[in-house]
Amino acid sequence: MKTYQVDQEGYYGEFGGAFVPEILHRCVEELRNAYLRIMESDDFKQEFNNLLRDYVGRPSPLYPAKRLSEKYGCRIYLKREDLNHTGAHKINNAIGQALIARRMGKKRIIAETGAGQHGVAAATVCALMGMECVVYMGKTDVERQYANVQRMKMLGAKVVPVTSGNMTLKDATNEAIRDWCCHPSDTYYIIGSTVGPHPYPDMVARLQSVISEEIRKQLMEHEGRDYPDYLIACIGGGSNAAGTVYHYIDDERVKIVLAEAGGKGIDTPLSAATIHLGLPGIIHGSRTLVMQDEDGQIQEPYSISAGLDYPGVGPMHANLAKQHRAAVLAVNDDEAVRAAFELTRLEGIIPALESAHALGALGKLRFRRDDLVVLTVSGRGDKDMDTYLKF
Ligand SMILES: *Cc1c(COP(=O)(O)O)cnc(C)c1O
């Protein structure tokens, strides 16, 4: 059967694989040999599920958004990842990977972060489990995201400002990989999205797949059927979207809509719409679509939303787009902000700027009255208040 899931070699169609320096080959191979065995063990499943329930607060509600539904002429449910501990979906993945690291005998955790959301999730989990945590963050981002830096420090993590390149996420990632090369035996690298060398994209998608597992059960309870007509999510690296679509990826009754960050517009130099603008290339250890110039140099992306401001995209999503399994829409800064205000005024929910891009896709689609739409609100907007009020 045709599947959009990863194949034996770690590819989604032509995208994926593991392109890492020689010295890391063993680490990646070790993880590849261990992750499925660990994740499928009863011991892991029990500890992971207990923490998701008692610590994260799962299942997250599937909320029927009545006034939003009236506005768009269909039946919209919101999957409320914003209600998780630490305010977004990233904690699901961070907990899972820390449990895997522990079972592999690793004592030291490293992570990279752009906006600081993944850094906070990693630092949170390390505090919970009593593990050492080092977070690499571009110096520009350290200055821009001061509140998250303070949170990570209070949680006991060491935040290392990176001063190479543009001093943003891509440079922090390079530095994290360099650290991993220096400490391959005792260190585990927690990647925050469905990116990086195989098996990371598949592992992160599986850890986030609790989202679609819950959607299935909750839709059944609400509607007496276990699948929607549409699934909508925003994509930076693609982890909340991967979790949202995971159990429906090969179910063609379900239409998948992915919203990427258009920035000021895909016809301007200020955009982060990687699927619209990118070309095949290698970034962060995998073959995927990359925003690059004619010399293959990575182009600095731009989005109003720090979490979507990434010049690559997960290989799963590059393939979903290429095979036309998913419709990919670019949602611009102003459209996202307008959608965030709309949700706030209609439903009393202030979404993260990232999630606002998924909401911005609603106005670009044509629904029928009885269409069942599930849209993932990946995080809450507390961190974005300054941006919203300035706009
Ligand atoms: C990090 C983040 C994203 C983007 O990451 P994905 O891996 O694409 O999900 C989206 N929403 C929120 C709230 C985030 O913190």
Short mmCIF file of N, CA and C in Angstrom, two decimals, residues 64-186:
data_model
loop_
_atom_site.label_atom_id
_atom_site.label_comp_id
_atom_site.label_asym_id
_atom_site.label_seq_id
_atom_site.Cartn_x
_atom_site.Cartn_y
_atom_site.Cartn_z
N PRO A 64 -15.60 22.47 20.55
CA PRO A 64 -16.44 22.91 19.43
C PRO A 64 -16.60 24.43 19.46
N ALA A 65 -16.00 25.10 18.51
CA ALA A 65 -15.97 26.58 18.51
C ALA A 65 -17.19 27.09 17.74
N LYS A 66 -18.25 27.40 18.47
CA LYS A 66 -19.54 27.67 17.85
C LYS A 66 -19.56 28.98 17.06
N ARG A 67 -19.04 30.01 17.69
CA ARG A 67 -19.11 31.32 17.01
C ARG A 67 -18.15 31.38 15.83
N LEU A 68 -16.99 30.73 15.97
CA LEU A 68 -16.05 30.68 14.85
C LEU A 68 -16.66 29.87 13.70
N SER A 69 -17.38 28.80 14.05
CA SER A 69 -18.03 27.96 13.04
C SER A 69 -19.07 28.75 12.25
N GLU A 70 -19.86 29.56 12.98
CA GLU A 70 -20.87 30.39 12.31
C GLU A 70 -20.20 31.32 11.31
N LYS A 71 -19.10 31.91 11.74
CA LYS A 71 -18.39 32.86 10.88
C LYS A 71 -17.95 32.20 9.57
N TYR A 72 -17.44 30.95 9.64
CA TYR A 72 -16.87 30.33 8.43
C TYR A 72 -17.81 29.33 7.76
N GLY A 73 -19.02 29.16 8.30
CA GLY A 73 -20.01 28.32 7.64
C GLY A 73 -19.63 26.86 7.56
N CYS A 74 -19.10 26.33 8.67
CA CYS A 74 -18.80 24.90 8.75
C CYS A 74 -18.75 24.56 10.24
N ARG A 75 -18.34 23.33 10.58
CA ARG A 75 -18.29 22.96 12.00
C ARG A 75 -16.85 22.82 12.44
N ILE A 76 -16.37 23.78 13.22
CA ILE A 76 -14.95 23.83 13.58
C ILE A 76 -14.74 23.37 15.02
N TYR A 77 -13.81 22.45 15.17
CA TYR A 77 -13.31 22.05 16.49
C TYR A 77 -11.88 22.52 16.63
N LEU A 78 -11.55 23.01 17.83
CA LEU A 78 -10.17 23.42 18.09
C LEU A 78 -9.50 22.38 18.99
N LYS A 79 -8.34 21.89 18.58
CA LYS A 79 -7.56 20.99 19.43
C LYS A 79 -6.64 21.87 20.28
N ARG A 80 -6.87 21.84 21.60
CA ARG A 80 -6.34 22.86 22.48
C ARG A 80 -4.98 22.51 23.07
N GLU A 81 -3.94 22.48 22.24
CA GLU A 81 -2.57 22.26 22.74
C GLU A 81 -2.07 23.45 23.57
N ASP A 82 -2.77 24.58 23.43
CA ASP A 82 -2.40 25.77 24.22
C ASP A 82 -2.63 25.54 25.71
N LEU A 83 -3.45 24.54 26.05
CA LEU A 83 -3.74 24.32 27.48
C LEU A 83 -2.73 23.39 28.16
N ASN A 84 -1.76 22.89 27.39
CA ASN A 84 -0.72 22.04 28.00
C ASN A 84 0.16 22.82 28.97
N HIS A 85 0.75 22.11 29.92
CA HIS A 85 1.80 22.70 30.76
C HIS A 85 2.89 23.30 29.86
N THR A 86 3.35 24.48 30.19
CA THR A 86 4.30 25.32 29.44
C THR A 86 3.70 25.92 28.17
N GLY A 87 2.42 25.67 27.90
CA GLY A 87 1.70 26.50 26.94
C GLY A 87 1.75 26.12 25.48
N ALA A 88 2.23 24.92 25.15
CA ALA A 88 2.26 24.51 23.74
C ALA A 88 2.44 23.01 23.64
N HIS A 89 2.48 22.54 22.40
CA HIS A 89 2.62 21.10 22.14
C HIS A 89 4.04 20.60 22.37
N LYS A 90 5.04 21.48 22.44
CA LYS A 90 6.44 21.04 22.44
C LYS A 90 6.79 20.14 23.62
N ILE A 91 6.06 20.29 24.72
CA ILE A 91 6.35 19.50 25.91
C ILE A 91 6.13 18.01 25.67
N ASN A 92 5.18 17.64 24.80
CA ASN A 92 4.93 16.21 24.51
C ASN A 92 6.22 15.56 24.02
N ASN A 93 6.86 16.22 23.07
CA ASN A 93 8.09 15.72 22.46
C ASN A 93 9.27 15.74 23.44
N ALA A 94 9.40 16.81 24.19
CA ALA A 94 10.53 16.94 25.11
C ALA A 94 10.49 15.84 26.17
N ILE A 95 9.31 15.57 26.71
CA ILE A 95 9.19 14.50 27.71
C ILE A 95 9.56 13.16 27.09
N GLY A 96 9.01 12.89 25.92
CA GLY A 96 9.29 11.60 25.27
C GLY A 96 10.76 11.39 25.01
N GLN A 97 11.42 12.41 24.47
CA GLN A 97 12.85 12.23 24.16
C GLN A 97 13.70 12.12 25.41
N ALA A 98 13.34 12.84 26.47
CA ALA A 98 14.11 12.72 27.71
C ALA A 98 13.98 11.30 28.28
N LEU A 99 12.78 10.73 28.16
CA LEU A 99 12.61 9.34 28.63
C LEU A 99 13.43 8.37 27.79
N ILE A 100 13.51 8.63 26.49
CA ILE A 100 14.32 7.78 25.61
C ILE A 100 15.80 7.94 25.98
N ALA A 101 16.23 9.20 26.19
CA ALA A 101 17.63 9.46 26.56
C ALA A 101 18.01 8.70 27.82
N ARG A 102 17.13 8.74 28.80
CA ARG A 102 17.41 8.05 30.06
C ARG A 102 17.56 6.56 29.85
N ARG A 103 16.71 6.01 29.02
CA ARG A 103 16.78 4.56 28.76
C ARG A 103 18.02 4.20 27.93
N MET A 104 18.61 5.18 27.26
CA MET A 104 19.84 4.92 26.51
C MET A 104 21.08 5.18 27.38
N GLY A 105 20.86 5.54 28.64
CA GLY A 105 21.96 5.76 29.57
C GLY A 105 22.64 7.11 29.43
N LYS A 106 21.97 8.08 28.77
CA LYS A 106 22.56 9.41 28.59
C LYS A 106 22.19 10.30 29.77
N LYS A 107 23.16 11.09 30.23
CA LYS A 107 22.93 11.89 31.42
C LYS A 107 22.84 13.38 31.13
N ARG A 108 23.35 13.76 29.96
CA ARG A 108 23.46 15.18 29.65
C ARG A 108 22.58 15.47 28.44
N ILE A 109 21.75 16.52 28.56
CA ILE A 109 20.84 16.89 27.48
C ILE A 109 21.30 18.20 26.85
N ILE A 110 21.34 18.24 25.53
CA ILE A 110 21.54 19.52 24.85
C ILE A 110 20.34 19.77 23.94
N ALA A 111 20.10 21.05 23.66
CA ALA A 111 18.99 21.43 22.78
C ALA A 111 19.36 22.75 22.11
N GLU A 112 18.69 23.01 20.97
CA GLU A 112 18.83 24.32 20.34
C GLU A 112 17.48 25.00 20.45
N THR A 113 17.47 26.32 20.44
CA THR A 113 16.17 26.98 20.46
C THR A 113 16.25 28.29 19.71
N GLY A 114 15.13 28.66 19.07
CA GLY A 114 15.07 29.95 18.38
C GLY A 114 14.35 30.93 19.28
N ALA A 115 13.03 30.80 19.31
CA ALA A 115 12.23 31.69 20.14
C ALA A 115 12.37 31.36 21.63
N GLY A 116 12.85 30.17 21.92
CA GLY A 116 13.01 29.79 23.31
C GLY A 116 11.95 28.82 23.79
N GLN A 117 10.93 28.55 22.95
CA GLN A 117 9.85 27.67 23.39
C GLN A 117 10.34 26.23 23.58
N HIS A 118 11.11 25.74 22.62
CA HIS A 118 11.65 24.39 22.77
C HIS A 118 12.69 24.34 23.89
N GLY A 119 13.47 25.40 24.03
CA GLY A 119 14.45 25.46 25.12
C GLY A 119 13.76 25.38 26.47
N VAL A 120 12.65 26.07 26.60
CA VAL A 120 11.90 26.03 27.86
C VAL A 120 11.34 24.63 28.10
N ALA A 121 10.81 24.00 27.05
CA ALA A 121 10.27 22.64 27.20
C ALA A 121 11.39 21.68 27.63
N ALA A 122 12.55 21.78 26.99
CA ALA A 122 13.68 20.90 27.33
C ALA A 122 14.15 21.16 28.76
N ALA A 123 14.27 22.44 29.14
CA ALA A 123 14.72 22.79 30.49
C ALA A 123 13.72 22.30 31.53
N THR A 124 12.44 22.40 31.21
CA THR A 124 11.38 21.94 32.11
C THR A 124 11.52 20.45 32.40
N VAL A 125 11.69 19.69 31.31
CA VAL A 125 11.77 18.24 31.44
C VAL A 125 13.05 17.84 32.19
N CYS A 126 14.14 18.56 31.95
CA CYS A 126 15.39 18.25 32.65
C CYS A 126 15.25 18.54 34.15
N ALA A 127 14.54 19.61 34.50
CA ALA A 127 14.29 19.88 35.91
C ALA A 127 13.47 18.73 36.51
N LEU A 128 12.45 18.34 35.79
CA LEU A 128 11.57 17.26 36.24
C LEU A 128 12.34 15.96 36.48
N MET A 129 13.32 15.70 35.60
CA MET A 129 14.01 14.41 35.67
C MET A 129 15.39 14.49 36.29
N GLY A 130 15.77 15.70 36.74
CA GLY A 130 17.08 15.86 37.37
C GLY A 130 18.24 15.63 36.42
N MET A 131 18.13 16.12 35.18
CA MET A 131 19.21 15.94 34.21
C MET A 131 19.88 17.28 33.90
N GLU A 132 21.16 17.21 33.54
CA GLU A 132 21.89 18.42 33.15
C GLU A 132 21.38 18.89 31.78
N CYS A 133 21.23 20.20 31.62
CA CYS A 133 20.65 20.73 30.38
C CYS A 133 21.43 21.94 29.87
N VAL A 134 21.87 21.87 28.62
CA VAL A 134 22.55 23.00 27.98
C VAL A 134 21.75 23.40 26.74
N VAL A 135 21.36 24.67 26.67
CA VAL A 135 20.55 25.14 25.54
C VAL A 135 21.35 26.15 24.71
N TYR A 136 21.51 25.87 23.43
CA TYR A 136 22.17 26.80 22.51
C TYR A 136 21.14 27.71 21.89
N MET A 137 21.48 29.00 21.91
CA MET A 137 20.53 30.00 21.41
C MET A 137 21.31 31.14 20.78
N GLY A 138 20.94 31.53 19.56
CA GLY A 138 21.62 32.65 18.91
C GLY A 138 21.57 33.89 19.79
N LYS A 139 22.67 34.66 19.75
CA LYS A 139 22.75 35.82 20.64
C LYS A 139 21.62 36.82 20.34
N THR A 140 21.28 36.96 19.05
CA THR A 140 20.17 37.85 18.67
C THR A 140 18.88 37.41 19.35
N ASP A 141 18.65 36.09 19.35
CA ASP A 141 17.44 35.56 19.97
C ASP A 141 17.47 35.70 21.49
N VAL A 142 18.66 35.54 22.08
CA VAL A 142 18.78 35.71 23.54
C VAL A 142 18.29 37.11 23.91
N GLU A 143 18.64 38.09 23.08
CA GLU A 143 18.22 39.46 23.37
C GLU A 143 16.73 39.67 23.10
N ARG A 144 16.24 39.04 22.00
CA ARG A 144 14.83 39.22 21.62
C ARG A 144 13.86 38.49 22.54
N GLN A 145 14.32 37.36 23.11
CA GLN A 145 13.39 36.48 23.85
C GLN A 145 13.82 36.38 25.31
N TYR A 146 13.98 37.55 25.93
CA TYR A 146 14.57 37.61 27.25
C TYR A 146 13.78 36.81 28.29
N ALA A 147 12.46 36.88 28.22
CA ALA A 147 11.62 36.20 29.23
C ALA A 147 11.88 34.69 29.22
N ASN A 148 11.99 34.12 28.02
CA ASN A 148 12.23 32.67 27.94
C ASN A 148 13.63 32.31 28.43
N VAL A 149 14.60 33.20 28.20
CA VAL A 149 15.95 32.95 28.73
C VAL A 149 15.90 32.90 30.26
N GLN A 150 15.17 33.81 30.85
CA GLN A 150 15.03 33.84 32.31
C GLN A 150 14.35 32.57 32.82
N ARG A 151 13.34 32.13 32.10
CA ARG A 151 12.64 30.90 32.50
C ARG A 151 13.62 29.71 32.46
N MET A 152 14.36 29.59 31.37
CA MET A 152 15.30 28.46 31.25
C MET A 152 16.31 28.48 32.39
N LYS A 153 16.79 29.68 32.73
CA LYS A 153 17.79 29.78 33.80
C LYS A 153 17.18 29.39 35.14
N MET A 154 15.98 29.86 35.39
CA MET A 154 15.31 29.50 36.64
C MET A 154 15.10 27.99 36.73
N LEU A 155 14.86 27.37 35.59
CA LEU A 155 14.66 25.92 35.55
C LEU A 155 15.98 25.14 35.71
N GLY A 156 17.10 25.87 35.71
CA GLY A 156 18.38 25.23 35.97
C GLY A 156 19.19 24.91 34.73
N ALA A 157 18.74 25.37 33.56
CA ALA A 157 19.49 25.10 32.33
C ALA A 157 20.60 26.13 32.15
N LYS A 158 21.64 25.70 31.43
CA LYS A 158 22.69 26.65 31.05
C LYS A 158 22.36 27.13 29.63
N VAL A 159 22.21 28.45 29.46
CA VAL A 159 21.90 28.99 28.14
C VAL A 159 23.19 29.54 27.54
N VAL A 160 23.58 29.00 26.37
CA VAL A 160 24.81 29.43 25.72
C VAL A 160 24.47 30.32 24.52
N PRO A 161 24.80 31.63 24.58
CA PRO A 161 24.53 32.50 23.44
C PRO A 161 25.52 32.21 22.32
N VAL A 162 25.01 32.04 21.10
CA VAL A 162 25.85 31.69 19.95
C VAL A 162 26.10 32.94 19.12
N THR A 163 27.38 33.19 18.83
CA THR A 163 27.73 34.45 18.16
C THR A 163 28.18 34.27 16.71
N SER A 164 28.06 33.05 16.17
CA SER A 164 28.44 32.86 14.77
C SER A 164 27.27 33.21 13.86
N GLY A 165 27.55 33.43 12.58
CA GLY A 165 26.54 33.68 11.55
C GLY A 165 25.64 34.85 11.89
N ASN A 166 24.35 34.66 11.66
CA ASN A 166 23.37 35.71 11.99
C ASN A 166 22.95 35.66 13.45
N MET A 167 23.54 34.74 14.18
CA MET A 167 23.25 34.59 15.61
C MET A 167 21.78 34.27 15.85
N THR A 168 21.21 33.39 14.99
CA THR A 168 19.83 32.96 15.20
C THR A 168 19.76 31.43 15.21
N LEU A 169 18.58 30.90 14.95
CA LEU A 169 18.32 29.47 15.14
C LEU A 169 19.27 28.55 14.39
N LYS A 170 19.50 28.85 13.11
CA LYS A 170 20.37 28.01 12.30
C LYS A 170 21.76 27.91 12.91
N ASP A 171 22.25 29.01 13.47
CA ASP A 171 23.58 29.02 14.07
C ASP A 171 23.59 28.27 15.40
N ALA A 172 22.48 28.39 16.15
CA ALA A 172 22.36 27.65 17.41
C ALA A 172 22.37 26.15 17.13
N THR A 173 21.69 25.77 16.04
CA THR A 173 21.65 24.36 15.64
C THR A 173 23.05 23.84 15.32
N ASN A 174 23.81 24.61 14.55
CA ASN A 174 25.18 24.21 14.22
C ASN A 174 26.00 24.01 15.49
N GLU A 175 25.82 24.90 16.45
CA GLU A 175 26.59 24.83 17.69
C GLU A 175 26.19 23.59 18.51
N ALA A 176 24.90 23.29 18.52
CA ALA A 176 24.43 22.09 19.23
C ALA A 176 25.02 20.84 18.60
N ILE A 177 25.07 20.81 17.26
CA ILE A 177 25.64 19.65 16.58
C ILE A 177 27.13 19.54 16.91
N ARG A 178 27.82 20.68 16.97
CA ARG A 178 29.24 20.68 17.34
C ARG A 178 29.44 20.11 18.74
N ASP A 179 28.60 20.52 19.67
CA ASP A 179 28.67 20.00 21.05
C ASP A 179 28.48 18.48 21.04
N TRP A 180 27.49 18.02 20.28
CA TRP A 180 27.18 16.59 20.22
C TRP A 180 28.39 15.82 19.69
N CYS A 181 29.06 16.40 18.71
CA CYS A 181 30.27 15.78 18.15
C CYS A 181 31.35 15.61 19.22
N CYS A 182 31.42 16.58 20.15
CA CYS A 182 32.46 16.54 21.19
C CYS A 182 32.11 15.59 22.32
N HIS A 183 30.84 15.33 22.53
CA HIS A 183 30.41 14.46 23.64
C HIS A 183 29.46 13.38 23.16
N PRO A 184 29.87 12.60 22.16
CA PRO A 184 28.91 11.66 21.57
C PRO A 184 28.45 10.56 22.52
N SER A 185 29.23 10.22 23.54
CA SER A 185 28.84 9.04 24.33
C SER A 185 27.88 9.35 25.48
N ASP A 186 28.01 10.54 26.11
CA ASP A 186 27.15 10.77 27.29
C ASP A 186 26.03 11.76 27.03
#
